[in-house]
CSV table of C-alpha atoms in Angstrom, one decimal:
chain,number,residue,atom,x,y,z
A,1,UNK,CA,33.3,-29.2,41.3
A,2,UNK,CA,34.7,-30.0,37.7
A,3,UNK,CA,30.9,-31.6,36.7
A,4,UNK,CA,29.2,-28.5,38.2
A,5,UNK,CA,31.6,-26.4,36.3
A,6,UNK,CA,31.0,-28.6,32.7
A,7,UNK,CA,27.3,-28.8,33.7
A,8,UNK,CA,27.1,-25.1,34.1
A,9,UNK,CA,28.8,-24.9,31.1
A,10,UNK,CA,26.6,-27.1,29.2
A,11,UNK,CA,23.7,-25.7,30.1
A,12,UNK,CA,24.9,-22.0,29.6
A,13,UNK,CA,25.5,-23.4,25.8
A,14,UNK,CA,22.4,-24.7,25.4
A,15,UNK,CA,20.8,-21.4,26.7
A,16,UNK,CA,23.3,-19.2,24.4
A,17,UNK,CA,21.7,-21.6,21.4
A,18,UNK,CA,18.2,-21.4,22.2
A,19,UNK,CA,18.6,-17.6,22.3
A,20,UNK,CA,20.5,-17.4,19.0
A,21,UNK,CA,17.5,-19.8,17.6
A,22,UNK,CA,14.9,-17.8,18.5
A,23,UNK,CA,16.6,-14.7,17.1
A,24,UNK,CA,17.4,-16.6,13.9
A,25,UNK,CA,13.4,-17.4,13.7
A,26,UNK,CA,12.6,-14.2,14.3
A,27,UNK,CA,14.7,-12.6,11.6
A,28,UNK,CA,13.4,-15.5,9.3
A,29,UNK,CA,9.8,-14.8,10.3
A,30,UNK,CA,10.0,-11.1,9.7
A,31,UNK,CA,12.0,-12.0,6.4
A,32,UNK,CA,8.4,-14.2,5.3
A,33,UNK,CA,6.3,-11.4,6.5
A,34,UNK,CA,8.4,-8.7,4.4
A,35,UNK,CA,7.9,-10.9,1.4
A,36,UNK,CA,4.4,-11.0,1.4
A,37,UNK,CA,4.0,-7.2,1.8
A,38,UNK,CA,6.6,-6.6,-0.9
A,39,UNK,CA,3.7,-9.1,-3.3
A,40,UNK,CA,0.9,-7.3,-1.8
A,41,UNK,CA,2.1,-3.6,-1.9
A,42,UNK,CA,3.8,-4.4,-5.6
A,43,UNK,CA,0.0,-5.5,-6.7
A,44,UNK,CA,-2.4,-2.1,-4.8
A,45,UNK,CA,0.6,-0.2,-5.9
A,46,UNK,CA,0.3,-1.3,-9.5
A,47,UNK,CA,-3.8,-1.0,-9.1
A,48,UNK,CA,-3.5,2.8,-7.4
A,49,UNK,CA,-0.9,4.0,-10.4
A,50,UNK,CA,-3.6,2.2,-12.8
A,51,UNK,CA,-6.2,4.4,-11.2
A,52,UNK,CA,-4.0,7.5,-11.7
A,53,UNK,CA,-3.3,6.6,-15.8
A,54,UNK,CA,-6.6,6.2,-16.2
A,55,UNK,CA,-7.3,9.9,-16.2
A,56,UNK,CA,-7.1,10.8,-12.6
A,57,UNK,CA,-4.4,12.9,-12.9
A,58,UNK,CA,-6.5,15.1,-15.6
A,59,UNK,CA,-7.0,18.4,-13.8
A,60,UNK,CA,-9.3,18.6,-10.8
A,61,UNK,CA,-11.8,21.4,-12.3
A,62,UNK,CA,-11.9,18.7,-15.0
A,63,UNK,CA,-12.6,16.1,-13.4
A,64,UNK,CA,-15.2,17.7,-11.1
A,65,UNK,CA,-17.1,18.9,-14.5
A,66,UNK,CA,-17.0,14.9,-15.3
A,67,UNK,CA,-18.5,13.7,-12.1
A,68,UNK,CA,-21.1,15.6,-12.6
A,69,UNK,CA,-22.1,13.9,-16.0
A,70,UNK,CA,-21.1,10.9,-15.1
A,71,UNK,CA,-18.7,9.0,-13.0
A,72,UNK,CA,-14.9,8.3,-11.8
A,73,UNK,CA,-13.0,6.9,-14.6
A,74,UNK,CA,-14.4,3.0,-15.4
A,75,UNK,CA,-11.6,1.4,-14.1
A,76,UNK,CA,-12.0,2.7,-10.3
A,77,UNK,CA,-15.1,1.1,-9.6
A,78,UNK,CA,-16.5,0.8,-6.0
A,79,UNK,CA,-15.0,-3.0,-6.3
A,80,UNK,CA,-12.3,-2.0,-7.3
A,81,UNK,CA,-11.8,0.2,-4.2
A,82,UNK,CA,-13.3,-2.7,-2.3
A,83,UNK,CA,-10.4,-5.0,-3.6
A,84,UNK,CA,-8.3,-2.2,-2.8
A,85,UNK,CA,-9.5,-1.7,0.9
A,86,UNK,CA,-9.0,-5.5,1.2
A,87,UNK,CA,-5.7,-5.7,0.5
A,88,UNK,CA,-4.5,-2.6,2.7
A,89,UNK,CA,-6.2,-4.0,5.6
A,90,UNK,CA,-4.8,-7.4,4.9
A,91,UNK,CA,-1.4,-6.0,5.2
A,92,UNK,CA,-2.0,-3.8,7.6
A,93,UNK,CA,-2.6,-6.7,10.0
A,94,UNK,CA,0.3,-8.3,8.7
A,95,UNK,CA,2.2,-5.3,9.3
A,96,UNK,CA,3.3,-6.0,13.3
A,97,UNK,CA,4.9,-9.3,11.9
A,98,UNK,CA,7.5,-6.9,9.0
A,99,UNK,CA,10.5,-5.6,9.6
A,100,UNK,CA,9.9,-1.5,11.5
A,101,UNK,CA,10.6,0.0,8.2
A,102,UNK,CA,8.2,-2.2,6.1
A,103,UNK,CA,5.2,-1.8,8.6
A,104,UNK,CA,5.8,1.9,9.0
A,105,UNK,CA,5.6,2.5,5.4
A,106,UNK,CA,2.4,0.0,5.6
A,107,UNK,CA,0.6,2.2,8.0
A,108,UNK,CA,1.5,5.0,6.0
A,109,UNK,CA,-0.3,3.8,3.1
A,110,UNK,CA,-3.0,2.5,4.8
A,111,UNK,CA,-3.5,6.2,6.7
A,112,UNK,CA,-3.0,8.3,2.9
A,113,UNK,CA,-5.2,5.6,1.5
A,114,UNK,CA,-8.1,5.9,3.8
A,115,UNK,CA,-7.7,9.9,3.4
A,116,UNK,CA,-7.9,9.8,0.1
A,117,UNK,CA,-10.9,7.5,-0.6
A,118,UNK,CA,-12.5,9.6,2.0
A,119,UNK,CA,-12.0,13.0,-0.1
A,120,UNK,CA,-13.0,10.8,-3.5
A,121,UNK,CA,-16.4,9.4,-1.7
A,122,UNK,CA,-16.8,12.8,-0.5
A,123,UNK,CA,-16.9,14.4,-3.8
A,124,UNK,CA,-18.8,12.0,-5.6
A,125,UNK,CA,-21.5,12.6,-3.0
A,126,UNK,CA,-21.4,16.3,-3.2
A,127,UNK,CA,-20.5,16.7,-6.7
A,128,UNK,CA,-23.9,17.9,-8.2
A,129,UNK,CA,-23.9,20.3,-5.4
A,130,UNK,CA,-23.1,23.4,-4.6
A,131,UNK,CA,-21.2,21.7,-1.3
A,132,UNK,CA,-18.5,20.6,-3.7
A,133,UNK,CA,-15.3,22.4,-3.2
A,134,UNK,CA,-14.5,22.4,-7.0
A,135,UNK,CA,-11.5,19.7,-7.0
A,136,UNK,CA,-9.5,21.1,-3.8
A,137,UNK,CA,-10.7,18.2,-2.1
A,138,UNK,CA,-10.0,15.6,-5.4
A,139,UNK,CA,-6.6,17.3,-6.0
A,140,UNK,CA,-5.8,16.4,-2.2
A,141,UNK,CA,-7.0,13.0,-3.1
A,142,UNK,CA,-5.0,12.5,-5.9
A,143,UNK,CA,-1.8,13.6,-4.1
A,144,UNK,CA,-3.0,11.4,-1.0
A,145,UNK,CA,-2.8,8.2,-3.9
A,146,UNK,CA,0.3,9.3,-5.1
A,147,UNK,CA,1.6,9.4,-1.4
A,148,UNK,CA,0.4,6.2,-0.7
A,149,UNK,CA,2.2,4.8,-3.6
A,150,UNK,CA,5.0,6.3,-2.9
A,151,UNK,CA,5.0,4.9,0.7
A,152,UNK,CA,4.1,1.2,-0.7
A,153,UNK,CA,7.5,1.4,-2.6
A,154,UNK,CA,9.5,1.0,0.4
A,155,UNK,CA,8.0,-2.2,1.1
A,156,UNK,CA,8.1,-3.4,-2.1
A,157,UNK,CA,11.4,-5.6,-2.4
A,158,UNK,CA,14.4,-3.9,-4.0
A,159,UNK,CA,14.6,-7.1,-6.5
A,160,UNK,CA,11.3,-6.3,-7.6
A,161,UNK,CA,11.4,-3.0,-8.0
A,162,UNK,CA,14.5,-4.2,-10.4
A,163,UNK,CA,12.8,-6.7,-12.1
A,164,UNK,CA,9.4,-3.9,-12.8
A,165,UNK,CA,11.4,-0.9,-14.2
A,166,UNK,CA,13.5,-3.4,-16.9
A,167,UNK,CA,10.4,-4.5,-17.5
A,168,UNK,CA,7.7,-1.9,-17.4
A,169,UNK,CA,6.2,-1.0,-20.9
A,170,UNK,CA,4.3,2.0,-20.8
A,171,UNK,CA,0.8,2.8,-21.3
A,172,UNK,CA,-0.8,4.9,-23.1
A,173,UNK,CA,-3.0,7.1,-20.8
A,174,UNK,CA,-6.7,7.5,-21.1
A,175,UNK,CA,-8.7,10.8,-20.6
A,176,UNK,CA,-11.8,11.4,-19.4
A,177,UNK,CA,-14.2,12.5,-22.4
């Protein structure tokens, strides 16, 4: 009976450690997956606020007067939307490997930035006519971006975030002529 009880023993050990193992892989798993969404949502939420300086925060009965001559700033070009797109859905997929609170503020962005490219695509469609809403629908856009940034900024490492504001020179903002 004394080697079935030190068997048992053993073998509950070894179990005890293989769960404790897995857990630790887990937690160092999610740890990798956290820190490449904190790099990927540091980089579309540095693109997005780009978008944003670059006069998309001008007011929308502005704006709307602009698309109508021309285009959406320069710098928010259809690929740079694209390259936008691709990095949300990249980390969207990555998302169900994060940590609950990174991939919930992941799918956040990703919903806010779909909404918002939607309004924007809308409005450059309709702009010339008299379907255009005259900026209600850009405004909503602009707040969807801003929303979507915000919401990228809780995955973005704490470090990071650190390292960005004692760093961050600002930049002069450009208007839409």
């Amino acid at each position: 009976e004394f080697v079935n009880a030190i068997s048992t023993t053993v073998v509950a050990a070894f179990a005890v450690i293989q769960v404790c193992k897995l857990f630790l892989d887990d937690r160092a798993h999610r740890s990798r997956a956290d820190a490449k969404l904190s790099a990927q949502a540091y980089a579309l939420r540095r693109q997005m606020r780009g978008w944003l300086a670059d006069g998309l925060t001008l007011d929308a009965d502005m704006i709307i007067r602009a698309l109508r001559v021309t285009q959406i700033p320069d710098r928010v070009t259809t690929s740079e939307v694209r390259r936008a797109e691709d990095r949300i859905l990249e980390m969207v997929a990555t998302a169900p490997e994060a940590s609950s609170v990174v991939a919930s503020a992941i799918r956040t962005a990703y919903v806010l930035f779909y909404k918002a490219t939607t309004r924007i695509n809308y409005q450059l469609a309709y702009a010339s006519s008299t379907l255009s809403d005259d900026g209600k629908e850009l405004s909503g856009a602009f707040g969807d971006i801003k929303l979507a940034i915000d919401s990228l900024s809780v995955a973005v490492d704490p470090e990071l975030q650190a390292l960005e504001s004692k760093n961050d020179v600002a930049r002069p903002q450009r208007f839409l002529e």
